[in-house]
Tab-separated table of C-alpha atoms in Angstrom:
chain	number	residue	atom	x	y	z
I	1	UNK	CA	99.984	109.650	119.441
I	2	UNK	CA	100.412	107.448	122.537
I	3	UNK	CA	96.668	107.657	123.199
I	4	UNK	CA	95.893	106.369	119.683
I	5	UNK	CA	98.336	103.470	120.093
I	6	UNK	CA	96.792	102.542	123.450
I	7	UNK	CA	93.361	102.552	121.825
I	8	UNK	CA	94.657	100.290	119.061
I	9	UNK	CA	96.090	97.759	121.512
I	10	UNK	CA	92.787	97.726	123.377
I	11	UNK	CA	91.516	95.854	120.305
I	12	UNK	CA	93.917	92.870	120.118
I	13	UNK	CA	91.884	91.096	117.412
I	14	UNK	CA	92.278	94.152	115.162
I	15	UNK	CA	96.052	94.164	115.784
I	16	UNK	CA	96.302	90.480	114.823
I	17	UNK	CA	94.085	91.133	111.768
I	18	UNK	CA	96.488	93.874	110.649
I	19	UNK	CA	99.354	91.364	110.751
I	20	UNK	CA	97.480	88.453	109.127
I	21	UNK	CA	96.048	90.518	106.290
I	22	UNK	CA	99.371	92.288	105.810
I	23	UNK	CA	101.598	89.198	105.618
I	24	UNK	CA	99.560	87.752	102.763
I	25	UNK	CA	98.581	91.151	101.381
I	26	UNK	CA	100.839	94.117	100.637
I	27	UNK	CA	103.862	92.223	101.948
I	28	UNK	CA	103.687	90.080	98.798
I	29	UNK	CA	103.902	93.124	96.542
I	30	UNK	CA	106.894	94.628	98.369
I	31	UNK	CA	108.700	91.286	98.504
I	32	UNK	CA	108.316	90.644	94.772
I	33	UNK	CA	109.527	94.146	93.906
I	34	UNK	CA	112.913	93.581	95.600
I	35	UNK	CA	113.493	89.811	95.602
I	36	UNK	CA	114.892	89.521	92.043
I	37	UNK	CA	117.822	91.865	92.711
I	38	UNK	CA	119.926	89.316	94.590
I	39	UNK	CA	119.596	86.182	92.376
I	40	UNK	CA	119.505	88.070	89.040
I	41	UNK	CA	122.938	86.826	87.898
I	42	UNK	CA	122.075	83.211	88.794
I	43	UNK	CA	118.739	83.357	86.945
I	44	UNK	CA	120.374	84.862	83.845
I	45	UNK	CA	122.970	82.099	83.945
I	46	UNK	CA	120.182	79.500	84.270
I	47	UNK	CA	118.340	80.988	81.255
I	48	UNK	CA	121.522	80.955	79.166
I	49	UNK	CA	122.426	77.379	80.148
I	50	UNK	CA	118.873	76.180	79.449
I	51	UNK	CA	118.878	77.685	75.956
I	52	UNK	CA	122.346	76.306	75.270
I	53	UNK	CA	121.256	72.773	76.239
I	54	UNK	CA	118.153	73.075	74.048
I	55	UNK	CA	119.658	74.693	70.942
I	56	UNK	CA	123.397	73.925	71.336
I	57	UNK	CA	124.267	77.619	71.258
I	58	UNK	CA	124.442	80.310	73.946
I	59	UNK	CA	122.114	83.293	73.837
I	60	UNK	CA	123.281	86.613	72.435
I	61	UNK	CA	123.493	89.301	75.107
I	62	UNK	CA	120.546	91.304	73.729
I	63	UNK	CA	118.319	88.199	73.705
I	64	UNK	CA	119.266	87.394	77.298
I	65	UNK	CA	118.514	91.005	78.305
I	66	UNK	CA	115.154	90.802	76.537
I	67	UNK	CA	114.185	87.586	78.351
I	68	UNK	CA	115.302	89.051	81.678
I	69	UNK	CA	113.352	92.276	81.191
I	70	UNK	CA	110.281	90.182	80.320
I	71	UNK	CA	110.697	88.145	83.536
I	72	UNK	CA	110.846	91.401	85.515
I	73	UNK	CA	108.048	93.305	83.754
I	74	UNK	CA	105.489	90.491	83.415
I	75	UNK	CA	104.924	90.887	87.164
I	76	UNK	CA	103.429	94.345	86.460
I	77	UNK	CA	101.187	92.959	83.705
I	78	UNK	CA	99.807	90.330	86.086
I	79	UNK	CA	99.354	92.977	88.774
I	80	UNK	CA	97.375	95.224	86.426
I	81	UNK	CA	95.073	92.350	85.444
I	82	UNK	CA	94.568	91.359	89.078
I	83	UNK	CA	93.797	94.879	90.303
I	84	UNK	CA	91.347	95.706	87.481
I	85	UNK	CA	89.433	92.424	87.593
I	86	UNK	CA	88.832	92.037	91.319
I	87	UNK	CA	86.221	94.794	91.870
I	88	UNK	CA	83.036	92.818	91.014
I	89	UNK	CA	84.230	89.781	92.992
I	90	UNK	CA	84.798	91.788	96.199
I	91	UNK	CA	81.188	92.976	95.965
I	92	UNK	CA	79.719	89.551	95.245
I	93	UNK	CA	81.834	87.323	97.507
I	94	UNK	CA	83.246	89.759	100.079
I	95	UNK	CA	86.765	90.906	100.919
I	96	UNK	CA	87.822	87.972	103.092
I	97	UNK	CA	86.786	85.170	100.745
I	98	UNK	CA	88.479	86.811	97.736
I	99	UNK	CA	91.700	87.234	99.686
I	100	UNK	CA	91.543	83.587	100.831
I	101	UNK	CA	91.160	82.347	97.238
I	102	UNK	CA	93.921	84.695	96.124
I	103	UNK	CA	96.403	82.740	98.252
I	104	UNK	CA	95.906	79.743	95.951
I	105	UNK	CA	97.363	81.844	93.127
I	106	UNK	CA	100.481	82.663	95.181
I	107	UNK	CA	100.947	79.016	96.170
I	108	UNK	CA	100.657	77.937	92.502
I	109	UNK	CA	103.279	80.560	91.587
I	110	UNK	CA	105.582	79.328	94.363
I	111	UNK	CA	105.339	75.743	93.068
I	112	UNK	CA	106.296	76.991	89.580
I	113	UNK	CA	109.344	78.778	90.980
I	114	UNK	CA	110.388	75.818	93.139
I	115	UNK	CA	110.314	73.332	90.229
I	116	UNK	CA	111.674	75.616	87.474
I	117	UNK	CA	115.314	74.536	87.774
I	118	UNK	CA	114.414	70.863	88.189
I	119	UNK	CA	112.287	71.051	85.030
I	120	UNK	CA	114.988	73.105	83.240
I	121	UNK	CA	112.315	75.632	82.251
I	122	UNK	CA	112.794	79.386	82.587
I	123	UNK	CA	109.263	79.702	81.163
I	124	UNK	CA	108.016	78.456	84.529
I	125	UNK	CA	109.707	81.456	86.145
I	126	UNK	CA	107.799	83.740	83.755
I	127	UNK	CA	104.495	82.020	84.569
I	128	UNK	CA	105.305	82.196	88.282
I	129	UNK	CA	106.085	85.926	88.067
I	130	UNK	CA	102.836	86.517	86.175
I	131	UNK	CA	100.841	84.635	88.828
I	132	UNK	CA	102.656	86.515	91.590
I	133	UNK	CA	101.636	89.719	89.802
I	134	UNK	CA	97.958	88.703	89.808
I	135	UNK	CA	98.249	87.785	93.481
I	136	UNK	CA	99.896	91.109	94.363
I	137	UNK	CA	97.367	93.093	92.301
I	138	UNK	CA	94.471	91.490	94.152
I	139	UNK	CA	96.248	91.791	97.528
I	140	UNK	CA	97.019	95.509	97.127
I	141	UNK	CA	93.367	96.148	96.374
I	142	UNK	CA	91.618	93.980	98.967
I	143	UNK	CA	94.095	94.232	101.850
I	144	UNK	CA	93.983	98.044	101.857
I	145	UNK	CA	90.199	98.060	101.442
I	146	UNK	CA	89.585	95.538	104.236
I	147	UNK	CA	91.911	97.227	106.723
I	148	UNK	CA	90.385	100.663	106.044
I	149	UNK	CA	86.864	99.262	106.524
I	150	UNK	CA	87.720	97.382	109.722
I	151	UNK	CA	89.192	100.354	111.589
I	152	UNK	CA	87.092	102.649	113.801
I	153	UNK	CA	87.131	106.264	112.642
I	154	UNK	CA	89.624	107.566	115.197
I	155	UNK	CA	92.101	104.755	114.395
I	156	UNK	CA	91.641	104.825	110.624
I	157	UNK	CA	94.889	106.740	110.017
I	158	UNK	CA	97.099	104.429	112.089
I	159	UNK	CA	95.516	101.278	110.670
I	160	UNK	CA	95.607	102.612	107.091
I	161	UNK	CA	99.337	103.361	107.241
I	162	UNK	CA	100.050	99.708	108.120
I	163	UNK	CA	99.133	98.811	104.524
I	164	UNK	CA	102.196	100.680	103.228
I	165	UNK	CA	104.271	99.468	106.195
I	166	UNK	CA	103.878	95.923	104.892
I	167	UNK	CA	105.023	97.040	101.422
I	168	UNK	CA	108.209	98.465	102.979
I	169	UNK	CA	108.628	95.372	105.161
I	170	UNK	CA	108.240	93.156	102.102
I	171	UNK	CA	110.933	95.095	100.224
I	172	UNK	CA	113.297	94.895	103.190
I	173	UNK	CA	112.621	91.200	103.743
I	174	UNK	CA	113.313	90.487	100.058
I	175	UNK	CA	116.687	92.223	100.447
I	176	UNK	CA	117.390	90.475	103.756
I	177	UNK	CA	116.773	86.839	102.835
I	178	UNK	CA	118.433	87.504	99.479
I	179	UNK	CA	121.760	87.884	101.283
I	180	UNK	CA	124.316	85.219	100.404
I	181	UNK	CA	124.366	84.042	104.037
I	182	UNK	CA	120.633	83.176	103.900
I	183	UNK	CA	118.970	82.268	100.554
I	184	UNK	CA	121.111	84.306	98.157
I	185	UNK	CA	123.336	81.353	97.169
I	186	UNK	CA	123.298	79.903	93.657
I	187	UNK	CA	121.745	76.600	94.732
I	188	UNK	CA	119.057	78.320	96.840
I	189	UNK	CA	117.495	80.801	94.396
I	190	UNK	CA	114.428	78.603	93.545
I	191	UNK	CA	113.640	78.454	97.273
I	192	UNK	CA	114.087	82.241	97.533
I	193	UNK	CA	111.620	82.847	94.685
I	194	UNK	CA	109.148	80.370	96.212
I	195	UNK	CA	109.168	82.048	99.644
I	196	UNK	CA	105.914	83.962	98.982
I	197	UNK	CA	104.070	80.631	98.965
I	198	UNK	CA	104.864	80.270	102.683
I	199	UNK	CA	103.380	83.674	103.613
I	200	UNK	CA	100.325	82.907	101.460
I	201	UNK	CA	99.873	79.597	103.304
I	202	UNK	CA	100.078	81.359	106.693
I	203	UNK	CA	97.330	83.771	105.684
I	204	UNK	CA	95.219	81.000	104.153
I	205	UNK	CA	95.237	78.996	107.382
I	206	UNK	CA	94.499	81.961	109.680
I	207	UNK	CA	91.927	83.946	107.645
I	208	UNK	CA	88.887	81.805	108.650
I	209	UNK	CA	89.289	83.012	112.264
I	210	UNK	CA	88.557	86.645	111.290
I	211	UNK	CA	85.216	88.260	110.447
I	212	UNK	CA	84.258	89.889	107.183
I	213	UNK	CA	84.600	93.680	106.885
I	214	UNK	CA	81.895	95.346	109.059
I	215	UNK	CA	81.216	98.050	106.462
I	216	UNK	CA	80.776	95.446	103.741
I	217	UNK	CA	78.359	93.448	105.914
I	218	UNK	CA	76.204	96.469	106.764
I	219	UNK	CA	76.357	98.703	103.699
I	220	UNK	CA	76.702	96.131	100.892
I	221	UNK	CA	74.840	93.221	102.491
I	222	UNK	CA	72.467	95.101	104.791
I	223	UNK	CA	73.178	92.634	107.614
I	224	UNK	CA	73.307	94.706	110.802
I	225	UNK	CA	73.461	91.699	113.145
I	226	UNK	CA	76.606	90.279	111.511
I	227	UNK	CA	78.100	93.753	111.310
I	228	UNK	CA	77.671	94.268	115.066
I	229	UNK	CA	79.115	90.804	115.731
I	230	UNK	CA	82.158	91.581	113.547
I	231	UNK	CA	82.649	94.964	115.220
I	232	UNK	CA	82.514	93.488	118.732
I	233	UNK	CA	85.033	90.825	117.727
I	234	UNK	CA	87.455	93.282	116.109
I	235	UNK	CA	87.158	96.359	118.327
I	236	UNK	CA	86.331	94.797	121.696
I	237	UNK	CA	86.338	97.817	124.089
I	238	UNK	CA	85.943	100.554	121.472
I	239	UNK	CA	82.464	102.130	121.544
I	240	UNK	CA	80.855	100.952	118.318
I	241	UNK	CA	77.312	102.361	118.574
I	242	UNK	CA	78.140	105.755	117.037
I	243	UNK	CA	80.271	104.110	114.330
I	244	UNK	CA	77.415	101.832	113.279
I	245	UNK	CA	75.048	104.818	113.254
I	246	UNK	CA	77.403	106.575	110.844
I	247	UNK	CA	77.525	103.462	108.650
I	248	UNK	CA	73.715	103.405	108.680
I	249	UNK	CA	73.749	107.061	107.605
I	250	UNK	CA	75.973	106.211	104.641
I	251	UNK	CA	73.805	103.166	103.906
I	252	UNK	CA	70.708	105.383	103.848
I	253	UNK	CA	72.452	107.941	101.629
I	254	UNK	CA	73.259	105.347	98.958
I	255	UNK	CA	70.224	103.120	99.518
I	256	UNK	CA	69.056	101.582	96.275
I	257	UNK	CA	72.307	102.549	94.534
I	258	UNK	CA	74.267	99.569	93.279
I	259	UNK	CA	78.049	99.437	93.377
I	260	UNK	CA	79.351	101.574	90.552
I	261	UNK	CA	81.576	100.378	87.736
I	262	UNK	CA	84.865	102.023	86.786
I	263	UNK	CA	83.229	103.740	83.802
I	264	UNK	CA	80.419	105.090	85.970
I	265	UNK	CA	82.963	106.510	88.415
I	266	UNK	CA	84.890	108.205	85.613
I	267	UNK	CA	81.671	109.734	84.197
I	268	UNK	CA	80.239	110.882	87.544
I	269	UNK	CA	80.783	114.657	87.837
I	270	UNK	CA	80.140	114.701	91.599
I	271	UNK	CA	83.193	112.479	92.142
I	272	UNK	CA	85.463	114.361	89.748
I	273	UNK	CA	87.807	115.906	92.341
I	274	UNK	CA	88.038	112.722	94.401
I	275	UNK	CA	88.943	110.779	91.247
I	276	UNK	CA	91.462	113.430	90.197
I	277	UNK	CA	93.011	113.293	93.688
I	278	UNK	CA	93.482	109.512	93.425
I	279	UNK	CA	94.915	109.771	89.914
I	280	UNK	CA	97.444	112.482	90.799
I	281	UNK	CA	98.619	110.905	94.065
I	282	UNK	CA	98.938	107.335	92.760
I	283	UNK	CA	100.737	108.348	89.562
I	284	UNK	CA	103.196	110.452	91.571
I	285	UNK	CA	103.752	107.571	94.007
I	286	UNK	CA	105.617	105.772	91.193
I	287	UNK	CA	107.031	108.908	89.509
I	288	UNK	CA	108.294	110.712	92.621
I	289	UNK	CA	111.863	109.458	92.136
I	290	UNK	CA	112.118	106.773	94.825
I	291	UNK	CA	113.293	104.210	92.237
I	292	UNK	CA	115.902	106.668	90.952
I	293	UNK	CA	117.105	107.220	94.511
I	294	UNK	CA	117.599	103.490	95.057
I	295	UNK	CA	119.390	103.158	91.708
I	296	UNK	CA	121.775	106.035	92.382
I	297	UNK	CA	122.382	104.975	95.966
I	298	UNK	CA	124.975	102.437	94.699
I	299	UNK	CA	126.928	105.196	92.928
I	300	UNK	CA	126.579	107.575	95.863
I	301	UNK	CA	127.779	105.006	98.408
I	302	UNK	CA	130.605	103.889	96.111
I	303	UNK	CA	131.786	107.497	95.705
I	304	UNK	CA	131.663	107.887	99.483
I	305	UNK	CA	134.199	105.066	99.794
I	306	UNK	CA	131.973	102.147	100.842
I	307	UNK	CA	133.802	98.884	99.898
I	308	UNK	CA	132.106	96.831	97.182
I	309	UNK	CA	131.744	93.771	99.427
I	310	UNK	CA	129.811	95.869	101.976
I	311	UNK	CA	127.593	97.625	99.432
I	312	UNK	CA	124.738	95.133	99.746
I	313	UNK	CA	124.561	95.667	103.516
I	314	UNK	CA	124.510	99.455	103.122
I	315	UNK	CA	121.706	99.224	100.560
I	316	UNK	CA	119.927	96.920	103.010
I	317	UNK	CA	120.209	99.838	105.419
I	318	UNK	CA	118.178	102.006	103.030
I	319	UNK	CA	115.432	99.377	103.065
I	320	UNK	CA	115.534	99.230	106.860
I	321	UNK	CA	115.348	103.026	107.099
I	322	UNK	CA	112.197	102.952	104.925
I	323	UNK	CA	110.586	100.423	107.276
I	324	UNK	CA	111.511	102.375	110.418
I	325	UNK	CA	110.353	105.698	108.963
I	326	UNK	CA	107.089	104.174	107.795
I	327	UNK	CA	106.487	102.912	111.321
I	328	UNK	CA	107.229	106.429	112.564
I	329	UNK	CA	104.449	107.650	110.269
I	330	UNK	CA	102.051	105.430	112.249
I	331	UNK	CA	103.048	107.341	115.382
I	332	UNK	CA	102.336	110.824	114.009
I	333	UNK	CA	99.540	110.445	111.463
I	334	UNK	CA	96.657	110.892	113.896
I	335	UNK	CA	98.151	114.034	115.427
I	336	UNK	CA	99.490	115.589	112.202
I	337	UNK	CA	96.824	114.648	109.654
I	338	UNK	CA	96.947	113.037	106.206
I	339	UNK	CA	96.794	116.180	104.096
I	340	UNK	CA	99.713	117.886	105.872
I	341	UNK	CA	101.903	114.785	105.696
I	342	UNK	CA	101.283	114.517	101.979
I	343	UNK	CA	101.713	118.092	100.713
I	344	UNK	CA	104.507	119.008	103.164
I	345	UNK	CA	106.545	115.896	102.443
I	346	UNK	CA	106.125	116.147	98.663
I	347	UNK	CA	107.367	119.740	98.725
I	348	UNK	CA	110.314	118.689	100.945
I	349	UNK	CA	111.053	115.793	98.557
I	350	UNK	CA	111.194	118.204	95.606
I	351	UNK	CA	113.675	120.370	97.546
I	352	UNK	CA	115.838	117.324	98.373
I	353	UNK	CA	115.845	116.210	94.714
I	354	UNK	CA	117.059	119.662	93.671
I	355	UNK	CA	119.843	119.600	96.265
I	356	UNK	CA	120.784	116.019	95.306
I	357	UNK	CA	121.133	117.025	91.648
I	358	UNK	CA	123.543	119.783	92.676
I	359	UNK	CA	125.438	117.427	95.021
I	360	UNK	CA	125.869	114.771	92.327
I	361	UNK	CA	127.054	117.432	89.869
I	362	UNK	CA	129.726	118.572	92.370
I	363	UNK	CA	130.599	115.065	93.608
I	364	UNK	CA	133.797	114.767	91.560
I	365	UNK	CA	134.832	118.371	92.217
I	366	UNK	CA	134.444	118.628	96.015
I	367	UNK	CA	135.859	115.750	98.077
I	368	UNK	CA	133.255	115.803	100.869
I	369	UNK	CA	130.235	116.154	98.574
I	370	UNK	CA	129.544	112.346	98.379
I	371	UNK	CA	128.779	112.401	102.105
I	372	UNK	CA	126.228	115.177	101.504
I	373	UNK	CA	124.721	112.982	98.789
I	374	UNK	CA	124.462	110.091	101.254
I	375	UNK	CA	122.630	112.298	103.758
I	376	UNK	CA	120.267	113.523	101.023
I	377	UNK	CA	119.490	109.937	99.920
I	378	UNK	CA	118.417	108.984	103.454
I	379	UNK	CA	116.585	112.313	103.859
I	380	UNK	CA	114.545	111.653	100.717
I	381	UNK	CA	113.651	108.140	101.938
I	382	UNK	CA	112.604	109.676	105.272
I	383	UNK	CA	110.216	112.190	103.678
I	384	UNK	CA	108.814	109.593	101.261
I	385	UNK	CA	108.200	106.898	103.882
I	386	UNK	CA	106.815	109.219	106.554
I	387	UNK	CA	104.320	110.843	104.192
I	388	UNK	CA	103.218	109.766	100.696
I	389	UNK	CA	104.127	106.086	101.139
I	390	UNK	CA	101.910	105.778	104.204
I	391	UNK	CA	99.069	108.150	103.360
I	392	UNK	CA	98.407	107.339	99.697
I	393	UNK	CA	97.508	103.630	99.894
I	394	UNK	CA	94.355	103.959	102.076
I	395	UNK	CA	93.240	107.254	100.465
I	396	UNK	CA	90.525	105.821	98.121
I	397	UNK	CA	88.882	104.114	101.102
I	398	UNK	CA	88.629	107.434	102.945
I	399	UNK	CA	87.322	109.770	100.213
I	400	UNK	CA	84.869	107.478	98.349
I	401	UNK	CA	81.588	106.060	99.637
I	402	UNK	CA	80.888	102.326	99.619
I	403	UNK	CA	79.276	102.215	96.160
I	404	UNK	CA	82.334	103.794	94.483
I	405	UNK	CA	85.025	102.208	96.644
I	406	UNK	CA	85.801	98.999	94.627
I	407	UNK	CA	86.033	100.985	91.379
I	408	UNK	CA	88.215	103.635	93.060
I	409	UNK	CA	90.637	101.050	94.429
I	410	UNK	CA	90.691	99.354	91.019
I	411	UNK	CA	91.678	102.606	89.289
I	412	UNK	CA	94.222	103.471	91.992
I	413	UNK	CA	95.930	100.081	91.898
I	414	UNK	CA	95.734	100.022	88.081
I	415	UNK	CA	97.572	103.354	87.920
I	416	UNK	CA	100.129	102.014	90.396
I	417	UNK	CA	100.843	98.997	88.180
I	418	UNK	CA	100.947	101.043	84.961
I	419	UNK	CA	103.382	103.436	86.641
I	420	UNK	CA	105.560	100.539	87.828
I	421	UNK	CA	105.588	99.044	84.309
I	422	UNK	CA	106.473	102.391	82.696
I	423	UNK	CA	109.254	102.990	85.227
I	424	UNK	CA	110.621	99.491	84.521
I	425	UNK	CA	110.628	100.021	80.758
I	426	UNK	CA	111.454	103.747	80.390
I	427	UNK	CA	113.490	104.555	83.486
I	428	UNK	CA	116.778	103.020	82.223
I	429	UNK	CA	116.599	105.267	79.122
I	430	UNK	CA	115.828	108.355	81.239
I	431	UNK	CA	118.915	107.642	83.343
I	432	UNK	CA	121.053	106.886	80.266
I	433	UNK	CA	120.240	110.167	78.516
I	434	UNK	CA	119.762	112.511	81.468
I	435	UNK	CA	122.113	111.037	84.087
I	436	UNK	CA	121.673	112.643	87.504
I	437	UNK	CA	119.590	115.408	85.838
I	438	UNK	CA	116.768	112.826	85.745
I	439	UNK	CA	115.972	113.994	89.281
I	440	UNK	CA	114.673	117.271	87.836
I	441	UNK	CA	111.998	115.248	86.001
I	442	UNK	CA	110.865	113.662	89.275
I	443	UNK	CA	111.180	116.994	91.097
I	444	UNK	CA	108.442	118.367	88.822
I	445	UNK	CA	106.025	115.582	89.783
I	446	UNK	CA	106.714	116.017	93.521
I	447	UNK	CA	106.281	119.792	93.427
I	448	UNK	CA	103.085	119.676	91.348
I	449	UNK	CA	101.484	117.044	93.601
I	450	UNK	CA	102.449	118.916	96.776
I	451	UNK	CA	100.797	122.097	95.483
I	452	UNK	CA	97.784	120.150	94.166
I	453	UNK	CA	97.122	118.500	97.532
I	454	UNK	CA	97.665	121.791	99.393
I	455	UNK	CA	94.952	123.615	97.428
I	456	UNK	CA	92.541	120.862	96.371
I	457	UNK	CA	92.378	118.084	98.972
I	458	UNK	CA	90.650	118.426	102.378
I	459	UNK	CA	91.817	116.818	105.616
I	460	UNK	CA	90.263	113.366	106.189
I	461	UNK	CA	91.277	112.850	109.836
I	462	UNK	CA	88.322	111.926	112.106
I	463	UNK	CA	85.790	112.584	109.346
I	464	UNK	CA	83.177	110.336	107.799
I	465	UNK	CA	82.979	109.770	104.046
I	466	UNK	CA	79.885	111.984	103.854
I	467	UNK	CA	81.693	114.824	105.657
I	468	UNK	CA	84.738	114.495	103.377
I	469	UNK	CA	82.512	114.495	100.273
I	470	UNK	CA	80.833	117.680	101.476
I	471	UNK	CA	84.244	119.269	102.151
I	472	UNK	CA	85.346	118.472	98.595
I	473	UNK	CA	82.143	120.099	97.318
I	474	UNK	CA	82.730	123.245	99.405
I	475	UNK	CA	86.385	123.580	98.362
I	476	UNK	CA	85.609	123.389	94.672
I	477	UNK	CA	82.475	125.482	94.581
I	478	UNK	CA	84.147	128.307	96.537
I	479	UNK	CA	85.975	129.571	93.469
I	480	UNK	CA	82.827	129.405	91.363
I	481	UNK	CA	80.867	131.318	94.013
I	482	UNK	CA	83.522	134.053	94.086
I	483	UNK	CA	83.354	134.384	90.311
I	484	UNK	CA	79.549	134.602	90.442
I	485	UNK	CA	79.724	137.221	93.225
I	486	UNK	CA	82.231	139.273	91.217
I	487	UNK	CA	80.055	139.127	88.115
I	488	UNK	CA	76.984	140.087	90.158
I	489	UNK	CA	78.917	143.026	91.627
I	490	UNK	CA	80.015	144.257	88.196
I	491	UNK	CA	76.470	143.871	86.876
I	492	UNK	CA	75.009	145.817	89.820
I	493	UNK	CA	77.540	148.662	89.326
I	494	UNK	CA	76.633	148.874	85.653
I	495	UNK	CA	72.927	148.971	86.594
I	496	UNK	CA	73.534	151.799	89.102
I	497	UNK	CA	75.446	153.823	86.504
I	498	UNK	CA	72.693	153.269	83.931
I	499	UNK	CA	70.104	154.397	86.485
I	500	UNK	CA	72.066	157.567	87.212
I	501	UNK	CA	72.333	158.308	83.537
């Protein structure tokens, strides 16, 4: 653990790159997920007042709810479009240039948000949210891909986890500056919604000082000289000769093979288990129950006696605990391994969800049970942030070779956005009809994914893509070989009996 961190800090340019790509990358997604919670009442009031000034009549409550849900969910639609459309551009123009251009989208969205109240147009908020969605969809894809490709093999786990760390940091920062003492006041909400333009501008100004992804330069462009220059700039003291040799091995293995489309990836039988792994893990990332936990945390804390005026600060504590735990994942990932962190934590999460269901059921019967519920809420966040949240994001970059990687990230991020949209639209009805028993629904997803990873996914720590691909092949031909051996044995016994007869 300490050795891996020391190795990371021996490459200061890589450390700065992690921050620069993160602040305009996954940070944007996390920030936009949480930032609307604080000013929601002010925005609804603005929508109602705008409609009343236009049509001389206030909105009915169901119409206001419909407009608000559209403002929230259009972010997911933009994200889906951004994540599915970026693949070909990352191949043609490179990771860095696409991310630089993507900042223009965030800045345009920020301008829309800033001027929406002045222009008396809630439609500008919708357009801004849609543009933020496109920006976040592109950022989730490229940021994770770039960081995974820039890290040397022995630091790939630590560097990969930082992608999810910036998601958690973005969520926490959205909660923090949404406090009434900062930008959560009624007159400040346009500035709060425009904040992402500032982080996009920071990344836009600093990106030109960083090289393109070394793997992209060598494997996609075939430019070894620029690859070596980028590696020396990013890694500094880390021995890069063996790493480049491994890249050359992958380049030779896929030589003459163009980057594959999403359809080609889906139809390729040799990549079936890798694709299934991405689909299962990314769907469960949204359907594991983390959103339900955050929703029920208000009720749990209220039942535990937390005053209403302090509730926002306690919920802010849940966001902070996610950030801290995610950083703890950086400390242990290289020693523990990705596979163990994923299956172990998913199985622990399913156990916590079962216990939380029981605790919520008994909350009104046993006086001290709300405190158990509080502990279980923070325990669930701990297992989620120290495992699936950190390991899942960089997974496509570790288990797919360069020709499949853009399509794999596109599918992964697309599933993430579809899951977020479904949760936004369906989750309120699940809670309404099932109450705290909704956790049993999420428990099923956690348990299934934990078992799936345990039996079907190999460890990726300190392994090249070619080695991981071979490990997948061995794991999933083992069963077939056993069946063939059994059939051969039965056939030979029958032959022996026939001979004796």
